[in-house]
PDB file of C-alpha atoms in Angstrom:
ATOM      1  CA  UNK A   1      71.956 103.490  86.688  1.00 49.00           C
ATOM      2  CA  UNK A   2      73.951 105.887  89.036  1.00 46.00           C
ATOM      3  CA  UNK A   3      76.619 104.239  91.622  1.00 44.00           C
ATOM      4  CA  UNK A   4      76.453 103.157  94.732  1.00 46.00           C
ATOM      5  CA  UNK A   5      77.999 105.752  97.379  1.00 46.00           C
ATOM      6  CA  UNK A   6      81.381 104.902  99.128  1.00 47.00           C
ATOM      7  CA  UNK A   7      81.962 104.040 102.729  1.00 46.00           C
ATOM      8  CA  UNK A   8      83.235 107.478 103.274  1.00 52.00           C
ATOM      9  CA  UNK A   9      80.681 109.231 101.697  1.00 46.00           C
ATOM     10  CA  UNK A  10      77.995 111.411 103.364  1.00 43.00           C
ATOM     11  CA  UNK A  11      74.408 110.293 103.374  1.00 43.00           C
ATOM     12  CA  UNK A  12      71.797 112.317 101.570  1.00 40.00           C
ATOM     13  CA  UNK A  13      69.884 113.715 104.766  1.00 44.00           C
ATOM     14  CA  UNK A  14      71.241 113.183 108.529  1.00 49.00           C
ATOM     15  CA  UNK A  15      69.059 115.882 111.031  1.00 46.00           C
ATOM     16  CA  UNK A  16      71.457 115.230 113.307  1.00 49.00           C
ATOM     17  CA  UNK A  17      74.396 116.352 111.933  1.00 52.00           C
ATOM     18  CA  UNK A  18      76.558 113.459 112.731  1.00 59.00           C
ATOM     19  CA  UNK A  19      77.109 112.211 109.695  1.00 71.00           C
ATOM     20  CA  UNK A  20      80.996 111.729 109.466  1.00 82.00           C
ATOM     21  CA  UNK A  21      82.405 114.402 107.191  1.00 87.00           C
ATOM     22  CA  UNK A  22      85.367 113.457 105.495  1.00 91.00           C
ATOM     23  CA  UNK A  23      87.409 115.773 102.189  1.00 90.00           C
ATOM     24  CA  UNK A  24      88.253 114.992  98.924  1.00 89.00           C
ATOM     25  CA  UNK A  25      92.599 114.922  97.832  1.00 87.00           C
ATOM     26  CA  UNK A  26      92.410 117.351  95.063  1.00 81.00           C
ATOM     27  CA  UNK A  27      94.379 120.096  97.326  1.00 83.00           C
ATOM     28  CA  UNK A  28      98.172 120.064  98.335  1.00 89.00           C
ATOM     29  CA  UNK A  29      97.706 119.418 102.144  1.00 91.00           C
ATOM     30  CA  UNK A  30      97.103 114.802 101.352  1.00 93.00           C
ATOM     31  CA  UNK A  31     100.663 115.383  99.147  1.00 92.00           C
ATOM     32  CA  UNK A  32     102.233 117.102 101.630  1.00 93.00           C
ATOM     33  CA  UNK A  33     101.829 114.554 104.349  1.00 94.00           C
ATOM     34  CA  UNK A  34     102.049 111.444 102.505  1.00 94.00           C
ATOM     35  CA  UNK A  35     105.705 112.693 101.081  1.00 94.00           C
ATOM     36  CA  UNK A  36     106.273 113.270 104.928  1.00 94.00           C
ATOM     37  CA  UNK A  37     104.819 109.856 105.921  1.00 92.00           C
ATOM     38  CA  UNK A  38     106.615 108.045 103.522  1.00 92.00           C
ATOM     39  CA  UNK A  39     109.994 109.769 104.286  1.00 93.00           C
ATOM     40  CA  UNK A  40     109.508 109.290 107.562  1.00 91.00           C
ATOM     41  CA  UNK A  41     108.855 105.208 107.227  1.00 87.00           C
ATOM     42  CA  UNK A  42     112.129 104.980 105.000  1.00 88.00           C
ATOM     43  CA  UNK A  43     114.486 106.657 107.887  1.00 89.00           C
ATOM     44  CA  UNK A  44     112.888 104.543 110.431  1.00 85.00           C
ATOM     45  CA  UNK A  45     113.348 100.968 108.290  1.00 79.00           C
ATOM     46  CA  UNK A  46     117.386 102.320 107.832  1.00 83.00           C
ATOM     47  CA  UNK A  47     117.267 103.226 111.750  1.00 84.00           C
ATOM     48  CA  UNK A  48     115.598 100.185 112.922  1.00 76.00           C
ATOM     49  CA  UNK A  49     118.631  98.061 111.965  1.00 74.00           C
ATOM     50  CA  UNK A  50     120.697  99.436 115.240  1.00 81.00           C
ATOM     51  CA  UNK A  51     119.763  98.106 118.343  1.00 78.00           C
ATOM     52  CA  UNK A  52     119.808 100.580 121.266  1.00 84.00           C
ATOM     53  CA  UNK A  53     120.232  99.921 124.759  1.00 84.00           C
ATOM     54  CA  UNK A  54     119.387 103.018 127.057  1.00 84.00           C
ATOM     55  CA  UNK A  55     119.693 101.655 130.222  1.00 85.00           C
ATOM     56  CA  UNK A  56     117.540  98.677 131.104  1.00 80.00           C
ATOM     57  CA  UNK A  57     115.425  99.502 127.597  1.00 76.00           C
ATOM     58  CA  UNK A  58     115.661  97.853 124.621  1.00 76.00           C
ATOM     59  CA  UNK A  59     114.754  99.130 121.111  1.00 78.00           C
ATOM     60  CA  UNK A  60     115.772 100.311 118.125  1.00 77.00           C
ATOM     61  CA  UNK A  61     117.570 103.501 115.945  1.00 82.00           C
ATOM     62  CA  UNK A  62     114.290 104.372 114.901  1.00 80.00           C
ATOM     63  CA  UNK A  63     112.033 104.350 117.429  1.00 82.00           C
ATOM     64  CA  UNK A  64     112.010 108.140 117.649  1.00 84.00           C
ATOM     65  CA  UNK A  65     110.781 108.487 114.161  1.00 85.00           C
ATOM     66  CA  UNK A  66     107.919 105.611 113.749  1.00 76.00           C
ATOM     67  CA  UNK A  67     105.323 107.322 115.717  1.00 81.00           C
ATOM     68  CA  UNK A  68     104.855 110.113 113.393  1.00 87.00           C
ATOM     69  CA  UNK A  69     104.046 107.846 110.995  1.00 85.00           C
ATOM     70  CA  UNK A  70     101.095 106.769 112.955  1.00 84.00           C
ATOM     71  CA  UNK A  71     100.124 110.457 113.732  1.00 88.00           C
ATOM     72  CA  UNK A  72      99.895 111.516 109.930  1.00 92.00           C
ATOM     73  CA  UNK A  73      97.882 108.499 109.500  1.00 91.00           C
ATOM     74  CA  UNK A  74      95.095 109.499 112.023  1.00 92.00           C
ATOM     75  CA  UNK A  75      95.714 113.092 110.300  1.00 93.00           C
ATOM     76  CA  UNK A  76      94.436 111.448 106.744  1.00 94.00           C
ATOM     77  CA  UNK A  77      92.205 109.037 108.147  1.00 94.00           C
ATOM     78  CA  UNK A  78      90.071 112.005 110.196  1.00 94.00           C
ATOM     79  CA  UNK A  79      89.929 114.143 107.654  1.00 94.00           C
ATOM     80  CA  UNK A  80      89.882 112.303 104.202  1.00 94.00           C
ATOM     81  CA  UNK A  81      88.652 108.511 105.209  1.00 93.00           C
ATOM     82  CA  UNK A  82      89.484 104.841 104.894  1.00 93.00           C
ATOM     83  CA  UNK A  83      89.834 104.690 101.512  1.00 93.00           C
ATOM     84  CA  UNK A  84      92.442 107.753 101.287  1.00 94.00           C
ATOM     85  CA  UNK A  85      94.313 106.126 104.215  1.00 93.00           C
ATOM     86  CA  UNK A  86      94.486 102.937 102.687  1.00 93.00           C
ATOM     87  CA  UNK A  87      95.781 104.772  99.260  1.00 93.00           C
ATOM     88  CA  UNK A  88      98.592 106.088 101.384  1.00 94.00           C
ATOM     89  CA  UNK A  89      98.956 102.878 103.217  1.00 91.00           C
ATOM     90  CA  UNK A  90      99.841 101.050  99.899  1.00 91.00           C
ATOM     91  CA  UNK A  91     102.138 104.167  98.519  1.00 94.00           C
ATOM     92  CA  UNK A  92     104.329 104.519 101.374  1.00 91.00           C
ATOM     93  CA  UNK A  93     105.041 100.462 100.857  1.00 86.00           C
ATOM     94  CA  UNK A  94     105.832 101.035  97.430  1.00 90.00           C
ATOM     95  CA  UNK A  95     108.169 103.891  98.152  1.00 91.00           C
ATOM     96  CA  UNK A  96     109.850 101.697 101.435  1.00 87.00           C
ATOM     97  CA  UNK A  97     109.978  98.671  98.653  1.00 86.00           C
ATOM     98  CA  UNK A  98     111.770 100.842  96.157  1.00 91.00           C
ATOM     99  CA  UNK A  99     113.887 102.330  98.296  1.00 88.00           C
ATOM    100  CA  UNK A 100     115.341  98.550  99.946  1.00 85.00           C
ATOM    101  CA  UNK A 101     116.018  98.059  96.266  1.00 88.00           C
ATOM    102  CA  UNK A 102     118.271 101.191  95.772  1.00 89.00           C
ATOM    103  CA  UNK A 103     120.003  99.764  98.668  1.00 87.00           C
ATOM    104  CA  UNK A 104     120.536  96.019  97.273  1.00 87.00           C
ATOM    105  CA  UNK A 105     121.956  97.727  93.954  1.00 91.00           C
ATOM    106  CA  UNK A 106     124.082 100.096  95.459  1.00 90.00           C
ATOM    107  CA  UNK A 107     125.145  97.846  97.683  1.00 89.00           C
ATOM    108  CA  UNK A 108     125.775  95.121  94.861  1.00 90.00           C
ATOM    109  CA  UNK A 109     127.669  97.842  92.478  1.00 91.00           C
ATOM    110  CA  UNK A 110     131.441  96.958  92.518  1.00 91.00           C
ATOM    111  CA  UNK A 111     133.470  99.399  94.143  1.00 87.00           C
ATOM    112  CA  UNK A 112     137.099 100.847  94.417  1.00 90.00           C
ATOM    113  CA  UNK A 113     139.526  98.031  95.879  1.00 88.00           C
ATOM    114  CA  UNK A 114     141.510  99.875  97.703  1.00 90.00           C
ATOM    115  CA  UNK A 115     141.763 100.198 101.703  1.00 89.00           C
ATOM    116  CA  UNK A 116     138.814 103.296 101.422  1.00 90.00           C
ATOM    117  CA  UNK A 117     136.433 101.264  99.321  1.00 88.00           C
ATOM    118  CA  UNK A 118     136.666  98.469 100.857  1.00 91.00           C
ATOM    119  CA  UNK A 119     135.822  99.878 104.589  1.00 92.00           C
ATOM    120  CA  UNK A 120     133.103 101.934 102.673  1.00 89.00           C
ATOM    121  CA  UNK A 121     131.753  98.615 101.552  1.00 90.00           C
ATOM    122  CA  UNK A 122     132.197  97.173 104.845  1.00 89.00           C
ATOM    123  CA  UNK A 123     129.909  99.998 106.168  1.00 85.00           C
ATOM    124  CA  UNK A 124     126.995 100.151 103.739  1.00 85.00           C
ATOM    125  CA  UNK A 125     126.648  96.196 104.228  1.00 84.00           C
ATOM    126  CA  UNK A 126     126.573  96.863 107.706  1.00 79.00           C
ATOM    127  CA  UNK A 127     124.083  99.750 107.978  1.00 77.00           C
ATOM    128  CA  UNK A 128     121.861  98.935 104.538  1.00 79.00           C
ATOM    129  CA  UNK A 129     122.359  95.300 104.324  1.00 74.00           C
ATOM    130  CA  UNK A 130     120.049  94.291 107.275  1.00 66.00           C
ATOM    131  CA  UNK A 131     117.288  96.838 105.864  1.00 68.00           C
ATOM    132  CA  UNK A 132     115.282  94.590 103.207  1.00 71.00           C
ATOM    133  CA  UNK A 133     114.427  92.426 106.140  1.00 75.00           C
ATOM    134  CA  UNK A 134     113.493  95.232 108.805  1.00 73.00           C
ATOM    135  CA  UNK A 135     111.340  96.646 105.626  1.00 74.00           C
ATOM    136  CA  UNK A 136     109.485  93.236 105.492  1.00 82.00           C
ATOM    137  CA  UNK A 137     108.535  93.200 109.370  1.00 83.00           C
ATOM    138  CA  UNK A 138     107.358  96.821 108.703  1.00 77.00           C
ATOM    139  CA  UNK A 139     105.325  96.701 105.879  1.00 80.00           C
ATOM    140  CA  UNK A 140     103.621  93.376 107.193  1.00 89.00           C
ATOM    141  CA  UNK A 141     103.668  95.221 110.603  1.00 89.00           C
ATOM    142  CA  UNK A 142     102.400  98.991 109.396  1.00 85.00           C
ATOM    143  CA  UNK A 143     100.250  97.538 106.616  1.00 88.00           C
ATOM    144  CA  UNK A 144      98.151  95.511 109.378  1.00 93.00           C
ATOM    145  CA  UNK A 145      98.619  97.918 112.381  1.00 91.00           C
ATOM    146  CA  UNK A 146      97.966 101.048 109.864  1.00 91.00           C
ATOM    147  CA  UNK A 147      94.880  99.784 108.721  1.00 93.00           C
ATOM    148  CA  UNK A 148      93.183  98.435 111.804  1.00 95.00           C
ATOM    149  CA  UNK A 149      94.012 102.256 113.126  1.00 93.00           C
ATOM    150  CA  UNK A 150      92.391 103.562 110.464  1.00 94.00           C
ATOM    151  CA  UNK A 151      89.355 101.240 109.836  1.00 94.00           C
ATOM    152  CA  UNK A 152      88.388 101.969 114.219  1.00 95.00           C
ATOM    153  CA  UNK A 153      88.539 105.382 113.823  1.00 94.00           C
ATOM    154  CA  UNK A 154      86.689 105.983 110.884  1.00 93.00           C
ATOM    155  CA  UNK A 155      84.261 103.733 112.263  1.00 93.00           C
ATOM    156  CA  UNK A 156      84.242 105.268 115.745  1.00 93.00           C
ATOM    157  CA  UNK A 157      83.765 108.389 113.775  1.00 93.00           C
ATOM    158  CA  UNK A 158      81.111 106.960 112.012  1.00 91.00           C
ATOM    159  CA  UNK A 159      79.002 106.720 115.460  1.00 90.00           C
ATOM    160  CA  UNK A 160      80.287 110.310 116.789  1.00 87.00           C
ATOM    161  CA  UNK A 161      80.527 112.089 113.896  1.00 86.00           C
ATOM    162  CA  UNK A 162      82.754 115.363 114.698  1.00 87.00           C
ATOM    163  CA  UNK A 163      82.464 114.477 118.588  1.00 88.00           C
ATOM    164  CA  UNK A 164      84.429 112.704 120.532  1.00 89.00           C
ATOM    165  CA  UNK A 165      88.116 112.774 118.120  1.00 92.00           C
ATOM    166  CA  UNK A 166      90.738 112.828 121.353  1.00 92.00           C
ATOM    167  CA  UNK A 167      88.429 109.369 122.111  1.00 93.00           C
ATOM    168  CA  UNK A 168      88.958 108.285 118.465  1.00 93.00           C
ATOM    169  CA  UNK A 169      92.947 109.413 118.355  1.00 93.00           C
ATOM    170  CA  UNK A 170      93.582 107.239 121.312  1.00 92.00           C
ATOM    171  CA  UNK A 171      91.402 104.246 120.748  1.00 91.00           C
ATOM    172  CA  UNK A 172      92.600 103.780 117.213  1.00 92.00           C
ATOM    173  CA  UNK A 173      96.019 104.015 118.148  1.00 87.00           C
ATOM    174  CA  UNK A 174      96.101 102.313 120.917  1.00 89.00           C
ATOM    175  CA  UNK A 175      94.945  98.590 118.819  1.00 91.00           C
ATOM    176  CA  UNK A 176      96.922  99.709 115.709  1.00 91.00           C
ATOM    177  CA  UNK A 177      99.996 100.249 117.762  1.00 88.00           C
ATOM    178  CA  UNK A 178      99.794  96.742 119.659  1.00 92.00           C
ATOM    179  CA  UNK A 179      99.425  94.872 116.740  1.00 93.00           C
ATOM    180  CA  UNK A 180     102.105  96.350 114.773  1.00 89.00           C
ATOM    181  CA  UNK A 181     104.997  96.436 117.741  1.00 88.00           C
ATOM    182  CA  UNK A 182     104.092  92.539 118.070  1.00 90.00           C
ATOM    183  CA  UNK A 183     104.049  91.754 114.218  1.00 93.00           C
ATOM    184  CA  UNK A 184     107.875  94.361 113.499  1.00 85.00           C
ATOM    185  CA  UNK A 185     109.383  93.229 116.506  1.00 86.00           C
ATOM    186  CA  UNK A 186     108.384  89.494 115.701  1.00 88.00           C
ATOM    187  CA  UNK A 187     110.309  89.771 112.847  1.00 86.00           C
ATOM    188  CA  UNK A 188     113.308  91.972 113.002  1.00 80.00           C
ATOM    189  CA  UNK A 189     114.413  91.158 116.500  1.00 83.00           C
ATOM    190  CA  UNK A 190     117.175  88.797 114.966  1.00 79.00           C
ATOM    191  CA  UNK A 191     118.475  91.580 112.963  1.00 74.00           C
ATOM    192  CA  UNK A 192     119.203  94.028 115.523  1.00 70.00           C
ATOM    193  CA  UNK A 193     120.484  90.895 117.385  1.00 77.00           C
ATOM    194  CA  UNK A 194     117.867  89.936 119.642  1.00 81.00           C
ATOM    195  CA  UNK A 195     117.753  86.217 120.811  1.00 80.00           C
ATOM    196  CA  UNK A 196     116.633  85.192 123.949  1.00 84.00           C
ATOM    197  CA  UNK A 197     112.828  85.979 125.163  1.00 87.00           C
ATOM    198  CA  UNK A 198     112.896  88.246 127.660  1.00 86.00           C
ATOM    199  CA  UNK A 199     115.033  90.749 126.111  1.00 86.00           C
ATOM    200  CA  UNK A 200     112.211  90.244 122.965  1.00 87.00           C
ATOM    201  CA  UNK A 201     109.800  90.111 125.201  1.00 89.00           C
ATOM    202  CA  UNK A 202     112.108  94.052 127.012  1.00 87.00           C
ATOM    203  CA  UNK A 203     111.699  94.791 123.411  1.00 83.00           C
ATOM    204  CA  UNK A 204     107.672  94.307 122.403  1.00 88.00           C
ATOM    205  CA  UNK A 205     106.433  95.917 125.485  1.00 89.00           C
ATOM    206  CA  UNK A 206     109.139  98.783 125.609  1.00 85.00           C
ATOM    207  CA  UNK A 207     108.178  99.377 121.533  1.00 82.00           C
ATOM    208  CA  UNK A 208     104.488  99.230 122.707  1.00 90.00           C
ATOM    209  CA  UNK A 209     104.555 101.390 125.570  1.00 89.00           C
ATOM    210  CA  UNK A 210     106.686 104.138 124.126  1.00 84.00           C
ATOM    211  CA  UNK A 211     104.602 104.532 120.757  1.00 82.00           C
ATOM    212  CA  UNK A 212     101.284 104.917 122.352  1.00 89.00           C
ATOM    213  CA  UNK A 213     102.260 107.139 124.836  1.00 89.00           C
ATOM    214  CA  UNK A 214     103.603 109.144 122.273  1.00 85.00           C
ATOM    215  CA  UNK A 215     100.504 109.438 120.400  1.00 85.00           C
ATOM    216  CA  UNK A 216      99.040 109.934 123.759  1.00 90.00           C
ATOM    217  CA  UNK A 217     100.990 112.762 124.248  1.00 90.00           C
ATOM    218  CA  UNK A 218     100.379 114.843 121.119  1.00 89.00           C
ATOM    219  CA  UNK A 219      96.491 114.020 120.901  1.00 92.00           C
ATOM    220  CA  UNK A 220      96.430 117.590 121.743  1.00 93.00           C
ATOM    221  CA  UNK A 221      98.842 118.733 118.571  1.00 91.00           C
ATOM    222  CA  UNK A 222      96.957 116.127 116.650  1.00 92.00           C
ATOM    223  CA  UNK A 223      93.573 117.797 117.247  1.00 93.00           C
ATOM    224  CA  UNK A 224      95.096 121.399 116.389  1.00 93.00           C
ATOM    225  CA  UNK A 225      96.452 119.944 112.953  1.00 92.00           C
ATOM    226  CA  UNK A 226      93.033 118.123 112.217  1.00 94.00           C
ATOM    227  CA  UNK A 227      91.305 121.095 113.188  1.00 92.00           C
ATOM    228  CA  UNK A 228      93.476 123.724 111.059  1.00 92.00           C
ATOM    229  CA  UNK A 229      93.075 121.026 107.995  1.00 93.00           C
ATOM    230  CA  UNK A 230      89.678 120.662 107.950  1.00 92.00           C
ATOM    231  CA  UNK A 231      88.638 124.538 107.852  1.00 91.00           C
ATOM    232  CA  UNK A 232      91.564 124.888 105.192  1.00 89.00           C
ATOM    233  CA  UNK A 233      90.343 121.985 103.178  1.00 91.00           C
ATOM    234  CA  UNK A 234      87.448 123.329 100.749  1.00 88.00           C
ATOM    235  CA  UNK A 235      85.765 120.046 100.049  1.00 89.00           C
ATOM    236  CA  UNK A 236      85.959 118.808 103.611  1.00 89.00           C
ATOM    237  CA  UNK A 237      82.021 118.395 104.340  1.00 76.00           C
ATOM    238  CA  UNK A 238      81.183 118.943 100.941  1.00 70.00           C
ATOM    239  CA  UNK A 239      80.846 115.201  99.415  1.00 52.00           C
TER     240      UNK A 239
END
C-alpha cells in the first residue's frame, strides 16, 4: 500500500501552477545555512547576557546577531518546507544545549589559584555563567516564534504558490518575531538585570521593533538569496 504524501509535497496535477514547490536536503546549500544558523544562535545566547543601554534603548549584546537567525529560517522554510525547518529548528537547540554544557564544565573545571586564575574565573562566571538561563528563554522563545514563522509562511505559500514571497517574508516574521521577543525577554530580563516594568516593558517593544524591521529591511536580500537557491537547487520543484 504506497504512503501517504507529506505536507510539503507537491500534488499530482495542479493546472494552475501554484502548487507550492519546495526542494529536497541532499545538496550542500541546507548544511551550509543550518551550521550558520546554529552558530549564529550560540553567539547571540553568550551576547544576550550583557545588557546594553544606547541611549533611552534597552536591549541586549546580541541583538545584532538574532535576526539572522530568523532570516535563514524563512531561507529554509521557502525553499525546503515545514518539515526541513522544523529539522533545523530542533538541531540548532541541540547544538545551543550542548554548547551551555561546555560552558557549565569549563566553568566547573578547577583552575590555577593564583591572582590570574582566579580573575579568569571571576570572568568566565561572569560572561558564561548567566548563559544556561538566557539559552532556556531562547529555545522556549525561538522554538515557538521559529515555528509559528515557519508554519504561516509555508501555509501562505500554500495559497500563493511562487507569488506573493515579500508578502510571505513579512507576514511570517512579523507573528514569529512578536511571540518570541515576549516569550526571551519574559525570561531573561532578570539576567541582564532588568526589574522594574517599564524598563521590561523599554525592553519587549525595543526587541520587537528592531527585529522586524530588520527583516523588513532585507526582504529584498532575502528574495535574491531565495531566488539564487532555488535555480541552484536541482530537486527544488522536482518532488
Amino acid at each position: 500500500m504506497p504512503s501517504a504524501p507529506g505536507p510539503d509535497a507537491l500534488p499530482l496535477t495542479d493546472p494552475a501552477g501554484t502548487a507550492p514547490k519546495f526542494a529536497s536536503i541532499g545538496s550542500p546549500y541546507f548544511g551550509i545555512m543550518l551550521a550558520f544558523m546554529a552558530v549564529v544562535l550560540i553567539l547571540s545566547n553568550i551576547g544576550a547576557s550583557k545588557g546594553v543601554a544606547i541611549g533611552p534603548i534597552i536591549t541586549d549584546g546580541g541583538f545584532f546577531l538574532f535576526p539572522l537567525a530568523y532570516i535563514l529560517g524563512d531561507v529554509i522554510s521557502e525553499v525546503y518546507g515545514f518539515r526541513v525547518a522544523r529539522k533545523a529548528i530542533f538541531t540548532t537547540f541541540a547544538l545551543s544545549v550542548f554548547a551551555s554544557v561546555c560552558y557549565w564544565v569549563i566553568i566547573a573545571l578547577p583552575g590555577f589559584d593564583d591572582e590570574f586564575g582566579t580573575s579568569k574565573q571571576a570572568a568566565l562566571e561572569g560572561a558564561l555563567g548567566p548563559v544556561p538561563q538566557i539559552v532556556l528563554a531562547s529555545l522556549l522563545a525561538f522554538l515557538a516564534g521559529q515555528t509559528i514563522n515557519s508554519w504561516i509562511l509555508v501555509k501562505m505559500k500554500a495559497r500563493s504558490g511562487e507569488k506573493s514571497l515579500w508578502a510571505r517574508l513579512m507576514g511570517s516574521s512579523g507573528a514569529g518575531e512578536f511571540v518570541d521577543t515576549l516569550i526571551f525577554c519574559s525570561i531573561a530580563a532578570s539576567v541582564i538585570g532588568i526589574t522594574d516594568f517599564g524598563t521590561f516593558v523599554n525592553y519587549v517593544v525595543v526587541g520587537f521593533v528592531y527585529k522586524t524591521l530588520v527583516e523588513f529591511l532585507f526582504v529584498p536580500v532575502t528574495s535574491l538569496v531565495i531566488g539564487r537557491i532555488k535555480k541552484r537547487e536541482p530537486s527544488y520543484g522536482a518532488a
